[in-house]
CSV table of C-alpha atoms and ligand atoms in Angstrom, one decimal:
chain,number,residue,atom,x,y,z
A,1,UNK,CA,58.2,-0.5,75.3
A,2,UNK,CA,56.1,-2.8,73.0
A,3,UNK,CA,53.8,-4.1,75.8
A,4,UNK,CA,53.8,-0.4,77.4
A,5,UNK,CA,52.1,0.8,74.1
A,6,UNK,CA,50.0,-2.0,73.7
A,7,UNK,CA,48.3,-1.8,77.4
A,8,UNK,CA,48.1,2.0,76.6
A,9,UNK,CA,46.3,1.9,73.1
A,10,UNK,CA,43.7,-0.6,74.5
A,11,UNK,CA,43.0,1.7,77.7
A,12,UNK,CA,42.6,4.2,75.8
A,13,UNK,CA,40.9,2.8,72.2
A,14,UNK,CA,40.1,-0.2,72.9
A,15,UNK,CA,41.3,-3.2,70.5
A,16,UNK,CA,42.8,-2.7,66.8
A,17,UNK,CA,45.9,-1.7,64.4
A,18,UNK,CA,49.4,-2.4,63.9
A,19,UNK,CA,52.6,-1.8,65.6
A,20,UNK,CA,55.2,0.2,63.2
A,21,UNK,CA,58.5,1.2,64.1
A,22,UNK,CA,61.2,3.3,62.6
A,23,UNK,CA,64.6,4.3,64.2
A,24,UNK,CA,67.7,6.8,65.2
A,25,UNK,CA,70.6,6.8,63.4
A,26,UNK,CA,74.2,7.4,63.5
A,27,UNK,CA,76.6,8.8,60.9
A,28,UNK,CA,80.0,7.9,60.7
A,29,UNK,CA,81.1,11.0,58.4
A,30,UNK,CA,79.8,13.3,56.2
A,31,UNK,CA,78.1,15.8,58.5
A,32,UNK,CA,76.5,19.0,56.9
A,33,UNK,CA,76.9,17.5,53.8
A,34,UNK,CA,73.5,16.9,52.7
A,35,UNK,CA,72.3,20.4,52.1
A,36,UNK,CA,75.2,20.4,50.1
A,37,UNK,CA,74.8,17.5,47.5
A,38,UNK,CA,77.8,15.6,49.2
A,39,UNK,CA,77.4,12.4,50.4
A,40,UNK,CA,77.1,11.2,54.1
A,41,UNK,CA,77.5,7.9,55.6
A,42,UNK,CA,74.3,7.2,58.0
A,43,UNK,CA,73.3,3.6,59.5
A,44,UNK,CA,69.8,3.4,61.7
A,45,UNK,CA,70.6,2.4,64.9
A,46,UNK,CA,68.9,0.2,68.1
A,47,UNK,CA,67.1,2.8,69.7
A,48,UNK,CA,63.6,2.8,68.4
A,49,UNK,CA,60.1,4.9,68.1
A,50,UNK,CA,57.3,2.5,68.4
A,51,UNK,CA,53.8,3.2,67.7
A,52,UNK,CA,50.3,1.5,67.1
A,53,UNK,CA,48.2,2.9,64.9
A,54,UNK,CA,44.7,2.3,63.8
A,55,UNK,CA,42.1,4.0,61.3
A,56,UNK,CA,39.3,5.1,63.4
A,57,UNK,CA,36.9,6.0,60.6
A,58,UNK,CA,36.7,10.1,61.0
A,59,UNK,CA,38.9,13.0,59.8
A,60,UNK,CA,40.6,13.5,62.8
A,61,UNK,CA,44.0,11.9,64.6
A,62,UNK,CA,44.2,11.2,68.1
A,63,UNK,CA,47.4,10.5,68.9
A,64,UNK,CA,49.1,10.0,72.6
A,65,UNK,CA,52.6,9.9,73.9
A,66,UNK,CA,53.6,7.6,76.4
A,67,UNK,CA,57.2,9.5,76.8
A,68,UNK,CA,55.3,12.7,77.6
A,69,UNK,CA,52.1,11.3,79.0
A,70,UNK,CA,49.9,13.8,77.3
A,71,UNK,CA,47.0,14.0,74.5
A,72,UNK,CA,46.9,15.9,71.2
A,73,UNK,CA,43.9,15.7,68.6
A,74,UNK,CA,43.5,17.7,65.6
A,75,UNK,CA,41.8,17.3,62.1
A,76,UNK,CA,43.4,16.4,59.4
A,77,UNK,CA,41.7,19.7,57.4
A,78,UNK,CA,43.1,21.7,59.9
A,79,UNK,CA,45.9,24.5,58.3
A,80,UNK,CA,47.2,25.8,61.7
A,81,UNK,CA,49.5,23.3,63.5
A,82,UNK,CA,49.3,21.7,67.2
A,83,UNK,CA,50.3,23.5,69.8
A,84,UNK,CA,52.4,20.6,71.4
A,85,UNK,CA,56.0,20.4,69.5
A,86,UNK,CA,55.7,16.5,69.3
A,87,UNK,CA,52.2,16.4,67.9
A,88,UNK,CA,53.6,19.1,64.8
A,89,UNK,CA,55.9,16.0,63.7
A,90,UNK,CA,52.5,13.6,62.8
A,91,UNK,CA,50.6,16.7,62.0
A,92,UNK,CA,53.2,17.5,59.1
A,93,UNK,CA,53.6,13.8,58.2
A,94,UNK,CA,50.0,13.9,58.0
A,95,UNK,CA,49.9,17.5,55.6
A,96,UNK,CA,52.9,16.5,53.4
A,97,UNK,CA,51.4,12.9,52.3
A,98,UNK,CA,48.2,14.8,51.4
A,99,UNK,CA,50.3,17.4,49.7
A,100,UNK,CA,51.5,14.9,47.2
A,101,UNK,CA,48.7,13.5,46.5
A,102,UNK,CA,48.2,10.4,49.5
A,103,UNK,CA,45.4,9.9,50.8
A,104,UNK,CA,45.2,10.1,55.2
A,105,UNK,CA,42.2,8.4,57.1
A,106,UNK,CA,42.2,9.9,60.5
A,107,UNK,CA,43.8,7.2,62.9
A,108,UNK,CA,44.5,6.8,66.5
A,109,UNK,CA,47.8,6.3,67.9
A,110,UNK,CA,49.5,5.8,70.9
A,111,UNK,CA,53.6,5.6,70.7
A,112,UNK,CA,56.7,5.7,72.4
A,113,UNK,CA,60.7,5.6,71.9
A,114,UNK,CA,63.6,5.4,73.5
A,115,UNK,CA,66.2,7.4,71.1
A,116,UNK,CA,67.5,10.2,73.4
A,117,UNK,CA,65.7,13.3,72.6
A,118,UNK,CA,68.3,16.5,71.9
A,119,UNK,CA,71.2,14.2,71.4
A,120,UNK,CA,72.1,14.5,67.7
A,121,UNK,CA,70.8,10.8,67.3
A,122,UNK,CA,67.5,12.5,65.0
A,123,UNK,CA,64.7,11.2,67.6
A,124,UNK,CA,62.5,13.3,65.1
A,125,UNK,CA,63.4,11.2,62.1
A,126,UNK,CA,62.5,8.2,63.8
A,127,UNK,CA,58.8,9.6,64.6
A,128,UNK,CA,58.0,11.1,61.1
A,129,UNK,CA,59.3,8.2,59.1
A,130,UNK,CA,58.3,5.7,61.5
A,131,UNK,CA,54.5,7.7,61.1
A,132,UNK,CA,55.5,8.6,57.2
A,133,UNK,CA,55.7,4.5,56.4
A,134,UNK,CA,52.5,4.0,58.7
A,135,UNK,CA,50.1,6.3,57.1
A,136,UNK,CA,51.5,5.0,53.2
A,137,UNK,CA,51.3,1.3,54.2
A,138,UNK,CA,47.3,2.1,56.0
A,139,UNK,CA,46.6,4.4,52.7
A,140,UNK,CA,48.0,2.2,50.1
A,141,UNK,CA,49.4,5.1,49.0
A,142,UNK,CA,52.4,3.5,47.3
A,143,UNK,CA,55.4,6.0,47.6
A,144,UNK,CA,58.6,4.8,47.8
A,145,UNK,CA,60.8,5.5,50.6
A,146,UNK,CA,62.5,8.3,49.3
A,147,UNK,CA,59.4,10.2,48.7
A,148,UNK,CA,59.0,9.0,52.8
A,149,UNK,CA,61.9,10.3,53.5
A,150,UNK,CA,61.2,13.8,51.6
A,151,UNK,CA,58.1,14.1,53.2
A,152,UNK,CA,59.8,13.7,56.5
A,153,UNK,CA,62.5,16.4,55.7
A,154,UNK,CA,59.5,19.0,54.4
A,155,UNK,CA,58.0,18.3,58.0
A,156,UNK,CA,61.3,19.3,59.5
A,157,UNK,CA,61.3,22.8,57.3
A,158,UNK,CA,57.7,23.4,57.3
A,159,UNK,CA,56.2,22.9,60.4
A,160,UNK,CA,59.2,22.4,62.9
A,161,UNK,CA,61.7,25.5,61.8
A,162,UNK,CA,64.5,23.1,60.8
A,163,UNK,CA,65.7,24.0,56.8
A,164,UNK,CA,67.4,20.2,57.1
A,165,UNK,CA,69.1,17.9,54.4
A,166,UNK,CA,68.0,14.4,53.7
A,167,UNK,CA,70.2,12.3,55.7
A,168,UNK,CA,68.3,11.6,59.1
A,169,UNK,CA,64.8,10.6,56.9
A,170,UNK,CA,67.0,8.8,54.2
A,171,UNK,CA,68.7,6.5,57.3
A,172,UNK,CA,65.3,6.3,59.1
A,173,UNK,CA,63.8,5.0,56.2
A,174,UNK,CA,66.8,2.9,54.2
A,175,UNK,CA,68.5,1.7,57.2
A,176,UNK,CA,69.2,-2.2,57.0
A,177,UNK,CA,70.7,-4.3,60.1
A,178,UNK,CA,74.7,-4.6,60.3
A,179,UNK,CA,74.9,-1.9,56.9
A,180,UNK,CA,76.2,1.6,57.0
A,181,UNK,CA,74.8,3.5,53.8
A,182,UNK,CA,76.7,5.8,51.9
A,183,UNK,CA,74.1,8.8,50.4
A,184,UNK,CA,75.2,10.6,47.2
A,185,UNK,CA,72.6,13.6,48.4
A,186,UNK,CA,72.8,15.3,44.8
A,187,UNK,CA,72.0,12.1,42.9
A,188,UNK,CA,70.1,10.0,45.5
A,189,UNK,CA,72.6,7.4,44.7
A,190,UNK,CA,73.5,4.9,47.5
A,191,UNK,CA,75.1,2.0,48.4
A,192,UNK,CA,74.9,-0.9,51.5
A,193,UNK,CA,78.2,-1.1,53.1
A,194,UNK,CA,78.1,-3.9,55.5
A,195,UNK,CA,79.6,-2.3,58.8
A,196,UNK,CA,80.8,-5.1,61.4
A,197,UNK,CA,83.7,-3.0,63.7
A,198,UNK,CA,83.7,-6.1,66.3
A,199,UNK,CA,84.9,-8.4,64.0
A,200,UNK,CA,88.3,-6.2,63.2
A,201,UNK,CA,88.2,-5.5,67.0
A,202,UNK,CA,86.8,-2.3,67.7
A,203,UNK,CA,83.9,-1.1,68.9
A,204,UNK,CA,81.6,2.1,68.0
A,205,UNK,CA,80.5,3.9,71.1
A,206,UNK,CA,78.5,7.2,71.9
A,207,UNK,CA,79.5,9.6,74.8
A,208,UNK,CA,76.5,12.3,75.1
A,209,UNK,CA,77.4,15.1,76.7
A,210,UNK,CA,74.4,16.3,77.5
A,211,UNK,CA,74.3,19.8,76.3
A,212,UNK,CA,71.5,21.0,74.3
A,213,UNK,CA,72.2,24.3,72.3
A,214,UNK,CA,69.2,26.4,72.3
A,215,UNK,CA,69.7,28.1,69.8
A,216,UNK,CA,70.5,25.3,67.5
A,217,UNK,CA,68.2,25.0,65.0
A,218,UNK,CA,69.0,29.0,63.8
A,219,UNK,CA,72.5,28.1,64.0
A,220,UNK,CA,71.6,25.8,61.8
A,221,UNK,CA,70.2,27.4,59.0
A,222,UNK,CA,72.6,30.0,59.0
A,223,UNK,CA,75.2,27.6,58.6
A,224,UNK,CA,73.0,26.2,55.4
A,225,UNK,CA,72.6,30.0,54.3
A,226,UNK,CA,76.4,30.7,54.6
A,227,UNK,CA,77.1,27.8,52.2
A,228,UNK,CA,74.7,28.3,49.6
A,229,UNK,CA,76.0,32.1,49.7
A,230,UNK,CA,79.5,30.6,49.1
A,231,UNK,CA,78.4,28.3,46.1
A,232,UNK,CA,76.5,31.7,44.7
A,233,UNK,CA,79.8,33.0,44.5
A,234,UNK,CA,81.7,30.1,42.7
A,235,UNK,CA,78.8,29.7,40.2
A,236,UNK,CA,79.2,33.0,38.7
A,237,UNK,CA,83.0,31.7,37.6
A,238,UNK,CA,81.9,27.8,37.1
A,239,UNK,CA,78.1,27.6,36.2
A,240,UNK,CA,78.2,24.1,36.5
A,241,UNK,CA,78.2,24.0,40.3
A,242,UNK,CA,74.9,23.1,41.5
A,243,UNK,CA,75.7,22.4,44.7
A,244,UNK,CA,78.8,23.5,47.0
A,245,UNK,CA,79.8,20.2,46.7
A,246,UNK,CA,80.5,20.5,42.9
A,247,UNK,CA,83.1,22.6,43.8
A,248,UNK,CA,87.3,22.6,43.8
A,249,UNK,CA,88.9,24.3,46.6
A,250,UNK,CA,90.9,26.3,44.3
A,251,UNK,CA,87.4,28.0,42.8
A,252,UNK,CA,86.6,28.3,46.6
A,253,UNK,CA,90.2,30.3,46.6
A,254,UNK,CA,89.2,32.0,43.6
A,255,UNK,CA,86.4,33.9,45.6
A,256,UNK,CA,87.9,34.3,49.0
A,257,UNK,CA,88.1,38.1,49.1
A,258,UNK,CA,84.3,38.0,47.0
A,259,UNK,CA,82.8,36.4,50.3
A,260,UNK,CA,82.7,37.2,54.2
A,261,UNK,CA,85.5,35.2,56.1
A,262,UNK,CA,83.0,33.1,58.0
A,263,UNK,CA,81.2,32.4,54.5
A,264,UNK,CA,84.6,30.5,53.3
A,265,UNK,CA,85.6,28.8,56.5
A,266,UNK,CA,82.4,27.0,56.3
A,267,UNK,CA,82.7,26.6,52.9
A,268,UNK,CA,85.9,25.4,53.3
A,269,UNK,CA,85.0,22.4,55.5
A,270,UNK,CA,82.5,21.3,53.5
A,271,UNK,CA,84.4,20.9,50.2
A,272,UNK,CA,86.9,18.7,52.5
A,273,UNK,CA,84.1,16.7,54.2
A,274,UNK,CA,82.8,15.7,51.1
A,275,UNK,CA,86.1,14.1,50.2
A,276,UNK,CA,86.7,12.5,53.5
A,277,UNK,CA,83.8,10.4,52.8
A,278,UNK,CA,84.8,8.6,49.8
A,279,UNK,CA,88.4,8.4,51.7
A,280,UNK,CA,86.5,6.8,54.7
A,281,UNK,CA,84.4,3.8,52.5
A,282,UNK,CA,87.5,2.6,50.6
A,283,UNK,CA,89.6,2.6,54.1
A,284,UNK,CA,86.4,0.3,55.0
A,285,UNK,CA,86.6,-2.1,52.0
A,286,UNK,CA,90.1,-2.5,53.1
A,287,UNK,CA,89.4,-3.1,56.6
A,288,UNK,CA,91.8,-0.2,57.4
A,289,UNK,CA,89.8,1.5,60.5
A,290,UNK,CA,93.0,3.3,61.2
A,291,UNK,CA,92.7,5.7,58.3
A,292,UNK,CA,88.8,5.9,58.8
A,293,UNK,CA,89.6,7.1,62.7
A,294,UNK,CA,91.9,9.5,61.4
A,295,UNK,CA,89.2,11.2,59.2
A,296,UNK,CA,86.9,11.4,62.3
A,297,UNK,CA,89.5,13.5,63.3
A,298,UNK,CA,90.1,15.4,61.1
A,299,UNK,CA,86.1,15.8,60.7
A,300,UNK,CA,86.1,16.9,64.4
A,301,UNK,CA,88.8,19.7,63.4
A,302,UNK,CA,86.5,21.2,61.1
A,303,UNK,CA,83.5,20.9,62.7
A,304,UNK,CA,85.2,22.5,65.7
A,305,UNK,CA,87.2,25.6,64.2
A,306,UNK,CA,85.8,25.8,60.9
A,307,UNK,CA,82.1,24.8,60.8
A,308,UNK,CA,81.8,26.1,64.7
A,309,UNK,CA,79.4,24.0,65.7
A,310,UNK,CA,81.1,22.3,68.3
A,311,UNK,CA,81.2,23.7,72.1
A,312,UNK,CA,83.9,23.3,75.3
A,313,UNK,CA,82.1,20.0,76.5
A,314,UNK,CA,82.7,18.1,72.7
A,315,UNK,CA,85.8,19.3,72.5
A,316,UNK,CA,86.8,18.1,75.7
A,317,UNK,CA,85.8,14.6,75.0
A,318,UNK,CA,87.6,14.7,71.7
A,319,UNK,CA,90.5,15.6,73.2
A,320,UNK,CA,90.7,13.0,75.3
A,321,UNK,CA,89.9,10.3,73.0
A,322,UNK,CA,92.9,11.5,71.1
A,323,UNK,CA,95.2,11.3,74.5
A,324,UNK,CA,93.5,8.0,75.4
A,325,UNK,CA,94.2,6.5,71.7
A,326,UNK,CA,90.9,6.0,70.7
A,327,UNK,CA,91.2,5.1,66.5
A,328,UNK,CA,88.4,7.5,66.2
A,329,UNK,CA,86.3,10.6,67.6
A,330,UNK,CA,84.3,13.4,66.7
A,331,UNK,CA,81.1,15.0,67.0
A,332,UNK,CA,78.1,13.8,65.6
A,333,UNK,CA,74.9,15.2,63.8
A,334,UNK,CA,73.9,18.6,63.7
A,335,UNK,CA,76.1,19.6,66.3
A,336,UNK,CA,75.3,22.5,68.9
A,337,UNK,CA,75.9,19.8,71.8
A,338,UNK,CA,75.3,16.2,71.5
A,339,UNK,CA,77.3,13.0,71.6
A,340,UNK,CA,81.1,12.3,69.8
A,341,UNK,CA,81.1,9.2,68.1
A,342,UNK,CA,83.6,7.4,68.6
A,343,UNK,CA,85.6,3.9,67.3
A,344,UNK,CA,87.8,2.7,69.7
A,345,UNK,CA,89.7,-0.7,69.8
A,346,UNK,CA,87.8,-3.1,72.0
A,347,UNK,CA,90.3,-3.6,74.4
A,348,UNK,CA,90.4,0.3,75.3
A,349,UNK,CA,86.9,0.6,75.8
A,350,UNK,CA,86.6,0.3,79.6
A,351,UNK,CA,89.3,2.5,80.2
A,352,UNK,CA,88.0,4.9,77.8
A,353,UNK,CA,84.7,5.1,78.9
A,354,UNK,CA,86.1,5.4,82.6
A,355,UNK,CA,88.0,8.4,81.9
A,356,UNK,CA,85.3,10.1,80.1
A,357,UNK,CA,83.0,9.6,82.4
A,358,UNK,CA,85.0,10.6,85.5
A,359,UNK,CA,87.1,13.7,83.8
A,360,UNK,CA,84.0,15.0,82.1
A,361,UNK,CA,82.1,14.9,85.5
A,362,UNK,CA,85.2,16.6,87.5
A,363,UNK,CA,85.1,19.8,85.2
A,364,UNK,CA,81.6,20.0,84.0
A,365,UNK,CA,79.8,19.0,87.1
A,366,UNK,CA,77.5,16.4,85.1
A,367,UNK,CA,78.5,12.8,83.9
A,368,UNK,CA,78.2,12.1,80.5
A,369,UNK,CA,75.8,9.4,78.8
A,370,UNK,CA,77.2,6.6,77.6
A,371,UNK,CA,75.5,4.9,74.1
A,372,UNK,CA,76.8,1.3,72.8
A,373,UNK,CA,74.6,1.6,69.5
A,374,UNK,CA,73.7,-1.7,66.9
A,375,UNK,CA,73.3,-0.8,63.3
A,376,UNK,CA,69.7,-2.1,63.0
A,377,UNK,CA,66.9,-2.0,60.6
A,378,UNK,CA,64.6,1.2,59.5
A,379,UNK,CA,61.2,1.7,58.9
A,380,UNK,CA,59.0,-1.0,59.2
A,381,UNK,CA,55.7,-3.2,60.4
A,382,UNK,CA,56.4,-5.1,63.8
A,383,UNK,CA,53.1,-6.8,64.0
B,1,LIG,C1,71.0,17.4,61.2
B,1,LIG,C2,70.2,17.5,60.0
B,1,LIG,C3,70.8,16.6,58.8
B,1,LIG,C4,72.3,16.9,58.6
B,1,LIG,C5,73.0,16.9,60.0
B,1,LIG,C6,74.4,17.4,59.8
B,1,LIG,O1,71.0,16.1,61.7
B,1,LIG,O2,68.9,17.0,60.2
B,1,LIG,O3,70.1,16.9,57.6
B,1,LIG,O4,72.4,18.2,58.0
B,1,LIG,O5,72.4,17.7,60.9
B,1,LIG,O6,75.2,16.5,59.1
């Protein structure tokens, strides 16, 4: 990919700049969390977004991708967005870092990745942090990588239509080799918990099924609507909840008939998801995957019935990863189609993958993608 860039950028500009990178990112649980001041549990992972970058002295960007062979430019005074979707994700980087205050040189840029796009694994993360840290460290701008990772996230709901948390940017931009990172999202708290699954035997492994809701990113923000609707309702009993995470499921009781069903089913599975976490880190100090597994399951239940944003082909593989033994499985990210995540011992993990891959095929015509992912470093300067 590296040299693929390189011979690209020179074609095309001639000699000059740096290579930056940033990356995916899994999450082991806590999912729709984030919009909720809970806390998720994210690691970046080996699947990459590479780009070279250099200031090229005028107002404007030039920026090419490799992954869809085409050309955007556009000035950097400009107020109406590119026309390309990929181009809107470093035009946004680009308007939030003035927004606050940065300054942006115009640049040219050509870059690639290889985190599978529409899989749940935040490809879009990957290309505004890994552009978010570019433009600060060319700038000197000087913010630190939570400010990054906000300006990321205001990309998402300004110019892309996504009304996202802070967990994709935050991993992006925090994420540390062999360390899953647990993300108070209320407090911006966190901690590095070292994450090594082959060492007690198992292994982590993705199984993409392919789908891509199209809907999805509505879904979405309803979802986000329904749960700040829910935590209107508890506050007018308990002011002090900020977020729907500050809540007790018995004040979630207390407005059950107050609120529409589908308001307090999702409600529901957030207050629990929140706790799962926490339940899930200490299992970890203790080495207990067992009990983490579980969670995932239970994660997968609500996700499925009470969050809804699961669909027939998830499902399926979760099922089967329970039949097959599999510690751990459940669906992963933003949901609407996807991968399950899944922590299996090591010495199921042929099998496993086997039976996915033919049973999934045999009833839904298509074989699933199989990802073995390495918790790998963030944002950062390659060269
Ligand atoms: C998407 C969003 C995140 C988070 C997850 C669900 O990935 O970008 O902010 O809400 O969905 O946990």
């Amino acid at each position: 990919m590296k040299q693929r860039i390189q011979d690209k950028f020179k074609e095309l500009f001639g000699q000059g700049g740096h290579l930056y990178a940033s990356a995916g990112r899994i999450n082991l649980i806590g999912e729709h969390t984030d919009y909720n001041g809970g806390y998720v549990f994210p690691g970046a992972i080996d699947k990459q977004l590479m780009a070279q970058i250099a200031p090229n002295g005028t107002d404007k960007v030039r920026a090419f991708s490799l992954d869809y062979n085409e050309m955007c430019e556009f000035g950097l005074n400009e107020e109406d967005k590119p026309a390309k979707a990929w181009a809107c994700y470093i035009f946004g980087v680009c308007r939030e870092t003035l927004k606050r205050g940065g300054k942006v040189e115009g640049f040219d840029t050509v870059f690639a990745g290889d985190v599978p796009l529409g899989a749940g694994l935040s490809s879009s993360a990957a290309l505004e942090s890994c552009f978010a840290y570019a433009i600060d460290t060319i700038n000197g701008n000087g913010f630190d990588r939570f400010e990054l990772a906000k300006i990321g996230q205001s990309t998402e709901h300004n110019y892309c239509g996504v009304n996202c948390g802070i967990m994709d940017q935050f991993a992006s931009c925090f994420g540390k080799a062999g360390c899953l990172i647990r993300l108070n999202c209320k407090t911006l708290e966190y901690k590095y918990f070292p994450f090594d699954p082959e060492k007690a035997g198992y292994r982590l492994v993705l199984v993409d099924s392919c789908v891509k809701h199209e809907l999805a990113s509505s879904a979405y923000n309803k979802r986000r609507a329904s749960c700040e609707n829910a935590a209107a309702a508890i506050r007018k009993n308990h002011p002090e909840v900020e977020f729907l995470s500050d809540a007790k499921r018995l004040w979630l009781e207390e407005v059950r008939e107050e609120i529409p069903e589908e308001d307090f089913l999702r409600a529901e599975y957030v207050i629990g998801e929140v706790q799962r976490v926490l339940d899930v880190c200490d299992a970890l100090e203790r080495n207990d995957y067992e009990t983490a597994g579980e969670m995932m399951y239970q994660t997968h239940f609500g996700l499925s019935r009470l969050y809804e944003v699961s669909c027939e082909e998830l499902d399926f593989l979760n099922k089967l990863a329970r039949k097959m033994d599999v510690t751990g499985s459940r669906v992963m990210g933003g949901g609407f189609g996807g991968c399950t995540i899944n922590l299996i011992k090591k010495e199921l993990y042929d099998d496993f993958v086997k039976a996915a891959t033919e049973q999934f095929t045999a009833k839904f015509g298509h074989a699933p993608k199989i990802y073995d992912v390495v918790i790998s470093d963030g944002a950062r300067m390659v060269e």
